[in-house]
Tab-separated table of N, CA and C in Angstrom:
chain	number	residue	atom	x	y	z
A	337	MET	N	0.589	-1.246	-0.228
A	337	MET	CA	-0.071	-0.182	-0.074
A	337	MET	C	0.906	1.529	0.164
A	338	TYR	N	2.086	1.036	0.221
A	338	TYR	CA	3.131	2.439	0.560
A	338	TYR	C	3.455	2.682	-0.996
A	339	PHE	N	3.657	1.855	-1.545
A	339	PHE	CA	4.177	2.500	-2.744
A	339	PHE	C	3.001	2.724	-3.712
A	340	ALA	N	2.131	2.377	-3.691
A	340	ALA	CA	0.623	3.122	-3.997
A	340	ALA	C	0.282	4.316	-3.757
A	341	TRP	N	0.577	4.413	-2.407
A	341	TRP	CA	0.425	5.810	-1.996
A	341	TRP	C	1.643	6.765	-2.512
A	342	ILE	N	2.553	6.436	-2.619
A	342	ILE	CA	3.639	7.133	-2.887
A	342	ILE	C	3.375	7.872	-4.682
A	343	GLY	N	3.075	6.771	-5.571
A	343	GLY	CA	2.952	7.091	-6.813
A	343	GLY	C	1.421	8.026	-6.655
A	344	PHE	N	0.938	7.406	-5.891
A	344	PHE	CA	-1.068	8.258	-6.410
A	344	PHE	C	-0.025	9.758	-5.488
A	345	TYR	N	0.223	10.030	-4.635
A	345	TYR	CA	1.053	11.483	-4.231
A	345	TYR	C	2.000	12.038	-5.155
A	346	THR	N	2.809	11.736	-5.871
A	346	THR	CA	3.666	11.995	-6.901
A	346	THR	C	2.899	12.450	-8.249
A	347	LEU	N	1.683	11.168	-8.343
A	347	LEU	CA	0.690	12.168	-9.450
A	347	LEU	C	-0.151	13.198	-9.132
A	348	MET	N	-0.441	13.366	-8.061
A	348	MET	CA	-1.179	14.513	-7.370
A	348	MET	C	-0.421	15.747	-7.150
A	349	LEU	N	0.896	15.351	-7.211
A	349	LEU	CA	1.882	16.844	-7.215
A	349	LEU	C	1.859	17.628	-8.139
A	350	ILE	N	1.526	16.872	-9.161
A	350	ILE	CA	1.776	17.681	-10.652
A	350	ILE	C	1.263	19.174	-10.705
A	351	PRO	N	-0.738	18.902	-10.262
A	351	PRO	CA	-1.085	20.028	-10.455
A	351	PRO	C	-0.577	21.260	-9.450
A	352	ALA	N	-0.176	20.714	-8.335
A	352	ALA	CA	0.603	21.937	-7.271
A	352	ALA	C	1.710	22.273	-7.552
A	353	SER	N	2.340	21.465	-8.444
A	353	SER	CA	3.658	22.295	-8.887
A	353	SER	C	3.539	23.085	-10.111
A	354	ILE	N	2.291	22.778	-11.274
A	354	ILE	CA	2.322	23.695	-11.876
A	354	ILE	C	1.748	25.120	-11.472
A	355	VAL	N	0.780	24.940	-10.498
A	355	VAL	CA	0.560	26.246	-9.878
A	355	VAL	C	1.656	27.011	-9.299
A	356	GLY	N	2.537	26.341	-8.478
A	356	GLY	CA	3.736	26.788	-8.024
A	356	GLY	C	4.480	27.498	-9.113
A	357	VAL	N	4.875	27.043	-10.218
A	357	VAL	CA	5.759	27.477	-11.152
A	357	VAL	C	4.847	28.494	-12.193
A	358	GLY	N	3.744	28.744	-11.920
A	358	GLY	CA	3.060	29.865	-12.229
A	358	GLY	C	2.813	31.199	-11.440
A	359	CYS	N	3.271	30.606	-10.220
A	359	CYS	CA	3.212	31.809	-9.459
A	359	CYS	C	4.885	32.268	-9.037
A	360	PHE	N	5.511	31.514	-9.452
A	360	PHE	CA	6.996	31.969	-9.878
A	360	PHE	C	7.099	32.904	-11.371
A	361	ILE	N	6.732	32.603	-12.396
A	361	ILE	CA	6.371	32.994	-13.561
A	361	ILE	C	5.946	34.409	-13.200
A	362	TYR	N	4.646	34.250	-12.969
A	362	TYR	CA	4.301	35.395	-12.212
A	362	TYR	C	4.994	36.978	-11.656
A	363	GLY	N	5.693	36.331	-10.339
A	363	GLY	CA	6.698	37.177	-10.030
A	363	GLY	C	7.753	37.568	-10.680
A	364	ALA	N	8.092	36.852	-11.503
A	364	ALA	CA	9.177	37.083	-12.328
A	364	ALA	C	8.432	38.204	-13.601
A	365	ALA	N	7.602	38.063	-14.077
A	365	ALA	CA	7.065	38.728	-14.757
A	365	ALA	C	6.790	40.344	-14.247
A	366	THR	N	6.146	40.373	-13.009
A	366	THR	CA	5.743	41.664	-12.740
A	366	THR	C	7.087	42.020	-11.754
A	367	PHE	N	8.485	41.379	-11.659
A	367	PHE	CA	9.514	41.758	-11.064
A	367	PHE	C	9.864	43.244	-11.273
A	368	SER	N	9.861	43.796	-12.426
A	368	SER	CA	10.274	45.275	-12.769
A	368	SER	C	9.253	46.157	-11.811
A	369	SER	N	7.847	45.504	-11.912
A	369	SER	CA	6.918	46.800	-11.301
A	369	SER	C	6.765	46.672	-9.667
A	370	ASN	N	7.590	46.414	-8.895
A	370	ASN	CA	7.358	45.878	-7.475
A	370	ASN	C	8.136	46.977	-6.984
A	371	ILE	N	6.678	47.876	-6.472
A	371	ILE	CA	7.172	49.564	-5.966
A	371	ILE	C	8.475	49.615	-4.575
A	372	PRO	N	7.821	48.656	-3.832
A	372	PRO	CA	8.453	49.042	-2.746
A	372	PRO	C	10.048	48.251	-2.884
A	373	ALA	N	10.486	47.670	-3.776
A	373	ALA	CA	11.857	47.210	-4.191
A	373	ALA	C	12.245	48.128	-5.117
A	374	ASN	N	11.793	48.723	-5.755
A	374	ASN	CA	11.982	50.175	-6.709
A	374	ASN	C	12.400	50.916	-5.926
A	375	ASP	N	11.489	51.454	-4.731
A	375	ASP	CA	11.806	52.138	-3.786
A	375	ASP	C	13.037	52.577	-3.266
A	376	ILE	N	13.453	51.056	-2.701
A	376	ILE	CA	14.610	50.979	-1.988
A	376	ILE	C	15.900	50.982	-2.648
A	377	CYS	N	15.807	50.656	-4.133
A	377	CYS	CA	16.981	50.688	-5.188
A	377	CYS	C	17.016	52.099	-5.971
A	378	GLU	N	16.368	53.087	-5.552
A	378	GLU	CA	16.508	54.805	-5.721
A	378	GLU	C	17.562	55.082	-4.406
A	379	LYS	N	19.043	55.344	-5.139
A	379	LYS	CA	19.924	55.947	-4.145
A	379	LYS	C	19.629	57.187	-3.668
A	380	ASP	N	18.598	58.163	-4.827
A	380	ASP	CA	18.308	59.595	-4.416
A	380	ASP	C	16.997	59.699	-3.445
A	381	GLY	N	16.548	58.646	-3.680
A	381	GLY	CA	15.285	58.379	-2.808
A	381	GLY	C	15.255	58.011	-1.424
A	382	ILE	N	14.167	56.997	-0.963
A	382	ILE	CA	13.876	56.327	0.142
A	382	ILE	C	15.449	55.168	-0.062
A	383	GLY	N	16.230	54.731	-0.540
A	383	GLY	CA	17.228	53.951	-0.512
A	383	GLY	C	18.666	54.784	-0.175
A	384	GLY	N	18.094	56.344	-0.354
A	384	GLY	CA	19.663	56.764	0.254
A	384	GLY	C	19.245	56.807	1.765
A	385	GLU	N	18.555	56.652	2.540
A	385	GLU	CA	18.110	56.595	4.289
A	385	GLU	C	19.339	55.688	4.793
A	386	VAL	N	20.172	56.523	5.522
A	386	VAL	CA	21.072	55.695	6.529
A	386	VAL	C	20.471	55.074	7.432
A	387	MET	N	20.908	53.743	7.584
A	387	MET	CA	20.215	52.873	8.544
A	387	MET	C	21.067	52.447	9.524
A	388	CYS	N	20.667	52.276	10.781
A	388	CYS	CA	21.403	51.947	12.126
A	388	CYS	C	22.410	50.599	11.965
A	389	PRO	N	22.774	50.544	12.676
A	389	PRO	CA	24.231	49.326	12.516
A	389	PRO	C	23.247	48.025	12.717
A	390	GLN	N	23.450	46.938	12.444
A	390	GLN	CA	22.754	45.805	12.832
A	390	GLN	C	23.054	44.958	13.793
A	391	CYS	N	24.140	45.418	14.584
A	391	CYS	CA	24.841	44.821	15.624
A	391	CYS	C	25.345	45.797	16.655
A	392	ASP	N	25.850	45.602	18.025
A	392	ASP	CA	26.158	46.617	18.921
A	392	ASP	C	27.428	46.987	18.822
A	393	VAL	N	28.538	45.858	18.340
A	393	VAL	CA	29.728	46.118	18.559
A	393	VAL	C	30.759	46.441	16.881
A	394	LYS	N	31.264	47.681	16.766
A	394	LYS	CA	32.067	47.507	15.416
A	394	LYS	C	31.169	47.121	14.262
A	395	CYS	N	30.055	47.461	14.043
A	395	CYS	CA	29.083	47.596	12.922
A	395	CYS	C	28.764	48.730	12.198
A	396	PRO	N	28.999	49.188	10.961
A	396	PRO	CA	28.907	50.538	10.314
A	396	PRO	C	27.616	51.018	10.160
A	397	TYR	N	27.071	52.287	9.805
A	397	TYR	CA	25.936	52.372	9.258
A	397	TYR	C	25.936	52.231	8.094
A	398	TRP	N	24.531	51.895	7.346
A	398	TRP	CA	24.584	51.663	6.450
A	398	TRP	C	23.232	52.206	5.358
A	399	TYR	N	23.345	52.173	4.009
A	399	TYR	CA	22.263	52.700	3.274
A	399	TYR	C	21.375	51.875	3.094
A	400	LEU	N	20.010	51.905	2.968
A	400	LEU	CA	18.942	51.031	2.721
A	400	LEU	C	19.130	50.644	1.022
A	401	TYR	N	19.502	51.458	-0.003
A	401	TYR	CA	19.915	50.511	-1.033
A	401	TYR	C	21.040	49.773	-1.377
A	402	GLU	N	21.592	49.131	-0.135
A	402	GLU	CA	22.380	48.354	-0.087
A	402	GLU	C	21.452	46.730	-0.324
A	403	SER	N	20.558	46.476	0.394
A	403	SER	CA	19.741	45.436	0.360
A	403	SER	C	18.479	45.718	-0.828
A	404	CYS	N	18.966	46.171	-1.695
A	404	CYS	CA	18.270	46.137	-2.960
A	404	CYS	C	18.245	44.885	-3.816
A	405	LEU	N	19.345	43.958	-3.855
A	405	LEU	CA	19.033	42.648	-4.286
A	405	LEU	C	18.107	41.957	-3.873
A	406	TYR	N	18.315	42.000	-2.278
A	406	TYR	CA	17.609	41.018	-1.370
A	406	TYR	C	16.353	41.395	-1.736
A	407	SER	N	15.647	42.691	-1.803
A	407	SER	CA	14.381	43.039	-1.667
A	407	SER	C	13.519	42.584	-3.029
A	408	LYS	N	14.595	42.370	-4.194
A	408	LYS	CA	14.001	42.266	-5.458
A	408	LYS	C	13.655	40.477	-5.810
A	409	ASN	N	14.993	40.107	-4.667
A	409	ASN	CA	14.895	38.595	-4.915
A	409	ASN	C	13.828	38.091	-4.122
A	410	THR	N	13.688	38.681	-3.178
A	410	THR	CA	12.369	38.390	-2.314
A	410	THR	C	11.054	38.334	-3.036
A	411	TYR	N	10.763	39.308	-3.560
A	411	TYR	CA	9.826	39.548	-4.420
A	411	TYR	C	9.254	38.355	-5.301
A	412	LEU	N	10.607	37.178	-6.285
A	412	LEU	CA	9.936	36.504	-6.651
A	412	LEU	C	9.398	35.068	-6.069
A	413	PHE	N	9.762	34.985	-5.005
A	413	PHE	CA	8.841	33.956	-3.729
A	413	PHE	C	7.936	34.963	-3.306
A	414	ASP	N	7.722	36.078	-2.858
A	414	ASP	CA	6.996	36.597	-2.140
A	414	ASP	C	6.149	37.482	-2.959
A	415	ASN	N	5.153	37.189	-3.552
A	415	ASN	CA	4.329	38.080	-4.345
A	415	ASN	C	2.898	38.043	-4.271
A	416	PRO	N	1.891	38.962	-4.679
A	416	PRO	CA	0.906	38.528	-4.564
A	416	PRO	C	-0.028	37.020	-4.952
A	417	ALA	N	0.596	36.421	-5.881
A	417	ALA	CA	0.245	35.076	-6.472
A	417	ALA	C	0.351	34.272	-5.083
A	418	THR	N	1.152	34.423	-4.368
A	418	THR	CA	1.243	33.463	-3.370
A	418	THR	C	0.332	33.241	-2.450
A	419	VAL	N	-0.573	34.375	-2.329
A	419	VAL	CA	-1.730	34.300	-1.540
A	419	VAL	C	-2.649	33.378	-1.994
A	420	PHE	N	-2.707	33.083	-3.584
A	420	PHE	CA	-3.682	32.460	-4.140
A	420	PHE	C	-3.101	31.224	-4.157
A	421	PHE	N	-1.716	30.741	-4.140
A	421	PHE	CA	-1.195	29.247	-3.965
A	421	PHE	C	-1.425	29.273	-2.618
A	422	ALA	N	-1.277	29.777	-1.627
A	422	ALA	CA	-1.788	29.075	-0.150
A	422	ALA	C	-3.180	28.765	-0.277
A	423	ILE	N	-4.183	29.263	-0.905
A	423	ILE	CA	-5.438	28.974	-0.895
A	423	ILE	C	-5.593	27.814	-1.759
A	424	PHE	N	-5.038	27.473	-2.695
A	424	PHE	CA	-4.844	26.404	-3.956
A	424	PHE	C	-4.497	25.263	-2.919
A	425	MET	N	-3.298	25.594	-2.281
A	425	MET	CA	-2.875	24.443	-1.473
A	425	MET	C	-3.640	23.987	-0.387
A	426	ALA	N	-4.279	24.561	0.386
A	426	ALA	CA	-5.343	24.104	1.354
A	426	ALA	C	-6.206	23.283	0.721
A	427	ALA	N	-7.059	23.849	-0.556
A	427	ALA	CA	-7.993	22.824	-1.204
A	427	ALA	C	-7.475	21.767	-1.654
A	428	TRP	N	-6.357	21.895	-1.881
A	428	TRP	CA	-5.367	20.693	-2.641
A	428	TRP	C	-5.226	19.592	-1.729
A	429	ALA	N	-4.926	19.838	-0.643
A	429	ALA	CA	-4.753	19.388	0.740
A	429	ALA	C	-6.297	18.228	0.780
A	430	SER	N	-6.911	18.948	0.829
A	430	SER	CA	-8.351	18.140	1.295
A	430	SER	C	-8.821	17.315	0.046
A	431	ILE	N	-8.680	18.022	-1.186
A	431	ILE	CA	-9.371	17.099	-2.082
A	431	ILE	C	-8.279	15.895	-2.361
A	432	PHE	N	-6.782	15.935	-1.925
A	432	PHE	CA	-5.988	14.746	-2.195
A	432	PHE	C	-6.504	13.909	-1.172
A	433	LEU	N	-6.900	14.194	0.060
A	433	LEU	CA	-7.296	13.037	1.188
A	433	LEU	C	-8.034	12.315	0.636
A	434	GLU	N	-9.563	13.013	0.085
A	434	GLU	CA	-10.711	12.342	-0.280
A	434	GLU	C	-10.334	11.596	-1.601
A	435	LEU	N	-9.634	11.834	-2.550
A	435	LEU	CA	-9.242	11.153	-3.630
A	435	LEU	C	-8.349	9.848	-3.134
A	436	TRP	N	-7.753	9.756	-2.099
A	436	TRP	CA	-6.657	8.813	-1.443
A	436	TRP	C	-7.641	7.804	-1.319
A	437	GLN	N	-8.540	8.424	-0.259
A	437	GLN	CA	-9.436	7.511	0.642
A	437	GLN	C	-10.022	6.774	-0.712
A	438	ARG	N	-10.640	7.088	-1.708
A	438	ARG	CA	-11.154	6.365	-3.121
A	438	ARG	C	-10.178	5.737	-3.495
A	439	GLN	N	-9.204	6.182	-4.024
A	439	GLN	CA	-8.049	4.831	-4.528
A	439	GLN	C	-8.099	3.889	-3.432
A	440	GLN	N	-7.617	4.069	-2.431
A	440	GLN	CA	-7.196	3.254	-1.426
A	440	GLN	C	-8.488	1.947	-1.557
A	441	SER	N	-9.761	2.524	-1.241
A	441	SER	CA	-10.718	1.664	-1.564
A	441	SER	C	-10.465	0.552	-2.824
A	442	VAL	N	-10.382	1.213	-4.035
A	442	VAL	CA	-10.296	1.017	-5.240
A	442	VAL	C	-9.158	-0.322	-5.158
A	443	LEU	N	-8.015	0.249	-4.774
A	443	LEU	CA	-7.171	-0.806	-4.658
A	443	LEU	C	-7.474	-2.193	-3.602
A	444	ALA	N	-8.240	-1.906	-2.378
A	444	ALA	CA	-8.469	-2.828	-1.677
A	444	ALA	C	-9.302	-3.882	-2.638
A	445	TRP	N	-10.175	-3.355	-3.067
A	445	TRP	CA	-11.214	-4.030	-4.095
A	445	TRP	C	-10.378	-5.077	-4.850
A	446	ASP	N	-9.546	-4.220	-5.877
A	446	ASP	CA	-8.550	-5.162	-6.683
A	446	ASP	C	-8.113	-6.033	-6.385
A	447	TRP	N	-7.352	-5.721	-5.093
A	447	TRP	CA	-6.613	-6.785	-4.312
A	447	TRP	C	-7.101	-7.930	-3.589
A	448	ASP	N	-8.427	-7.564	-3.338
A	448	ASP	CA	-9.162	-8.552	-2.634
A	448	ASP	C	-8.607	-8.540	-1.283
A	449	VAL	N	-8.483	-7.473	-0.475
A	449	VAL	CA	-8.412	-7.333	0.810
A	449	VAL	C	-8.946	-6.615	1.683
A	450	GLN	N	-10.004	-6.331	1.218
A	450	GLN	CA	-11.320	-5.565	1.916
A	450	GLN	C	-11.120	-5.711	3.400
A	451	ASN	N	-11.144	-7.254	3.717
A	451	ASN	CA	-11.591	-7.892	5.072
A	451	ASN	C	-10.332	-8.239	5.682
A	452	PHE	N	-9.289	-7.673	5.442
A	452	PHE	CA	-7.491	-8.053	5.747
A	452	PHE	C	-7.645	-7.238	6.883
A	453	GLU	N	-7.207	-7.936	8.132
A	453	GLU	CA	-6.934	-7.349	9.309
A	453	GLU	C	-5.489	-7.726	10.033
A	454	ASP	N	-4.793	-6.492	9.810
A	454	ASP	CA	-3.014	-6.681	10.023
A	454	ASP	C	-2.985	-7.238	11.500
A	455	GLU	N	-2.614	-8.227	11.982
A	455	GLU	CA	-2.803	-8.571	13.426
A	455	GLU	C	-1.631	-9.482	13.486
A	456	GLU	N	-0.603	-8.972	14.133
A	456	GLU	CA	0.679	-9.478	14.253
A	456	GLU	C	0.486	-10.516	15.723
A	457	SER	N	1.114	-11.542	15.408
A	457	SER	CA	1.697	-12.528	16.475
A	457	SER	C	2.687	-12.062	17.071
A	458	VAL	N	2.598	-12.670	18.625
A	458	VAL	CA	3.767	-12.257	19.196
A	458	VAL	C	4.748	-13.287	19.421
A	459	ARG	N	6.046	-12.787	19.237
A	459	ARG	CA	7.205	-13.673	18.932
A	459	ARG	C	7.200	-14.509	20.000
A	460	PRO	N	8.004	-15.960	19.784
A	460	PRO	CA	8.287	-16.457	20.871
A	460	PRO	C	8.965	-16.079	21.961
A	461	ALA	N	10.453	-15.569	21.308
A	461	ALA	CA	11.504	-15.240	22.406
A	461	ALA	C	10.688	-14.002	23.201
A	462	TYR	N	9.716	-12.974	22.793
A	462	TYR	CA	9.257	-12.060	23.682
A	462	TYR	C	8.335	-12.723	24.694
A	463	GLU	N	7.539	-13.566	24.113
A	463	GLU	CA	6.713	-14.401	25.288
A	463	GLU	C	7.541	-15.175	26.334
A	464	VAL	N	8.919	-15.345	25.938
A	464	VAL	CA	9.532	-16.305	27.079
A	464	VAL	C	10.035	-15.100	27.822
A	465	SER	N	10.347	-14.030	27.619
A	465	SER	CA	10.867	-12.649	28.393
A	465	SER	C	9.877	-11.794	29.126
A	466	ALA	N	8.932	-12.071	28.838
A	466	ALA	CA	7.687	-11.071	29.291
A	466	ALA	C	7.373	-12.009	30.512
A	467	THR	N	7.575	-11.635	31.800
A	467	THR	CA	7.438	-12.611	32.714
A	467	THR	C	5.974	-11.534	33.296
A	468	GLU	N	6.257	-10.425	33.139
A	468	GLU	CA	5.116	-9.614	34.184
A	468	GLU	C	3.661	-9.251	33.324
A	469	VAL	N	2.730	-8.959	33.920
A	469	VAL	CA	1.195	-8.997	33.203
A	469	VAL	C	0.573	-7.975	33.790
A	470	ARG	N	0.606	-6.612	32.716
A	470	ARG	CA	-0.268	-5.401	33.423
A	470	ARG	C	-1.441	-5.225	32.625
A	471	ILE	N	-2.312	-4.179	32.954
A	471	ILE	CA	-3.486	-3.833	32.235
A	471	ILE	C	-3.347	-2.952	31.358
A	472	ASP	N	-3.168	-2.998	29.861
A	472	ASP	CA	-3.117	-1.844	29.282
A	472	ASP	C	-4.109	-0.587	29.414
A	473	PRO	N	-3.578	0.454	29.683
A	473	PRO	CA	-4.599	1.614	30.064
A	473	PRO	C	-5.797	2.480	28.433
A	474	VAL	N	-5.071	1.846	27.567
A	474	VAL	CA	-6.260	2.413	26.641
A	474	VAL	C	-7.146	1.112	26.450
A	475	THR	N	-6.645	-0.282	26.127
A	475	THR	CA	-7.807	-1.692	25.977
A	475	THR	C	-8.266	-2.083	27.172
A	476	GLY	N	-7.936	-2.098	28.361
A	476	GLY	CA	-8.385	-2.218	29.596
A	476	GLY	C	-7.807	-4.220	29.625
A	477	GLU	N	-6.907	-4.690	28.559
A	477	GLU	CA	-6.798	-5.876	28.491
A	477	GLU	C	-5.450	-6.171	28.974
A	478	LYS	N	-5.520	-7.540	29.715
A	478	LYS	CA	-4.142	-7.797	30.133
A	478	LYS	C	-2.918	-8.308	29.140
A	479	VAL	N	-1.678	-7.429	29.385
A	479	VAL	CA	-0.909	-7.454	28.400
A	479	VAL	C	0.429	-7.982	28.979
A	480	ALA	N	1.143	-9.139	28.489
A	480	ALA	CA	2.459	-9.543	29.048
A	480	ALA	C	3.513	-8.312	28.723
A	481	ARG	N	4.523	-8.291	29.450
A	481	ARG	CA	5.327	-7.136	29.447
A	481	ARG	C	6.710	-7.662	30.040
A	482	VAL	N	7.919	-7.161	29.228
A	482	VAL	CA	9.335	-7.450	29.926
A	482	VAL	C	9.488	-6.617	31.314
A	483	PRO	N	10.239	-7.209	32.034
A	483	PRO	CA	10.113	-5.960	33.401
A	483	PRO	C	11.277	-5.259	32.821
A	484	TYR	N	11.047	-4.082	33.441
A	484	TYR	CA	11.805	-2.927	33.391
A	484	TYR	C	13.125	-3.053	33.596
A	485	TRP	N	13.606	-3.767	34.667
A	485	TRP	CA	14.996	-4.092	34.757
A	485	TRP	C	15.728	-4.476	33.668
A	486	LYS	N	14.901	-5.690	33.009
A	486	LYS	CA	15.478	-6.221	32.263
A	486	LYS	C	15.689	-5.706	30.727
A	487	SER	N	14.522	-4.623	30.393
A	487	SER	CA	14.735	-3.811	29.198
A	487	SER	C	15.711	-2.603	29.831
A	488	GLY	N	15.988	-2.601	30.757
A	488	GLY	CA	16.771	-1.167	31.377
A	488	GLY	C	18.454	-1.972	30.973
A	489	VAL	N	18.656	-2.994	31.200
A	489	VAL	CA	19.845	-3.405	31.046
A	489	VAL	C	20.290	-3.439	29.888
A	490	SER	N	19.640	-4.024	29.075
A	490	SER	CA	19.859	-3.854	27.548
A	490	SER	C	19.923	-2.652	26.657
A	491	LYS	N	18.976	-1.698	27.341
A	491	LYS	CA	19.046	-0.246	26.850
A	491	LYS	C	20.258	0.269	27.381
A	492	MET	N	21.021	0.443	28.470
A	492	MET	CA	22.043	0.814	29.085
A	492	MET	C	23.018	0.286	28.441
A	493	SER	N	23.289	-1.112	27.882
A	493	SER	CA	24.321	-1.827	27.383
A	493	SER	C	24.271	-1.169	25.714
A	494	SER	N	23.294	-0.820	25.527
A	494	SER	CA	23.249	-0.319	24.052
A	494	SER	C	23.928	0.923	23.852
A	495	PHE	N	23.483	1.840	25.142
A	495	PHE	CA	24.016	3.351	25.184
A	495	PHE	C	25.683	2.964	25.389
A	496	ILE	N	25.561	2.258	26.434
A	496	ILE	CA	27.384	2.287	26.739
A	496	ILE	C	28.029	1.890	25.462
A	497	SER	N	27.852	1.166	24.774
A	497	SER	CA	28.486	0.611	23.256
A	497	SER	C	28.216	1.831	22.440
A	498	LEU	N	27.276	2.357	21.821
A	498	LEU	CA	27.047	3.551	21.290
A	498	LEU	C	28.226	4.868	21.862
A	499	LEU	N	28.430	5.029	23.163
A	499	LEU	CA	28.960	5.708	23.606
A	499	LEU	C	30.518	5.842	22.912
A	500	PHE	N	30.753	4.253	23.896
A	500	PHE	CA	32.543	4.118	23.092
A	500	PHE	C	32.567	4.003	21.609
A	501	ILE	N	31.633	4.067	20.930
A	501	ILE	CA	31.524	3.908	19.517
A	501	ILE	C	32.077	5.460	19.288
A	502	VAL	N	31.237	6.350	19.799
A	502	VAL	CA	31.005	7.943	19.320
A	502	VAL	C	32.493	8.351	19.865
A	503	ILE	N	32.972	7.754	21.048
A	503	ILE	CA	34.265	8.398	21.601
A	503	ILE	C	35.379	7.766	20.757
């Protein structure tokens, strides 16, 4: 089922990627008409403003126009089309989940596994070492468990071995 999900997810990413590339192209097409970035890049206008140092020790004053390239590049990915893209992705996620549930039902029917229950059997080695019986707080059933001191010893030896490998 995992590989079926990966294939379906990859197929469903195609429309999302097309819309995302469209938003990027919109940003590139309207790159030169970005008013805030154009204002920052003008040395005689707002860009000529002197900015405070960015740190407390030995940092010089700087002009706003020095961040011109950054403000223009930011517009490529953060433009008005990204609002549409965010709304589209919210709708896409809901549609994806609903379509996956349908696809999962179709695959279960095709593979004839509608009534399959994935129940694992307890390993015999675990049954031998699980000497304590506790009540599961979720199901309320009695469950065999390995005592904490036994599992603690194995975890501690694993930790010490890992520590020696790291050092």
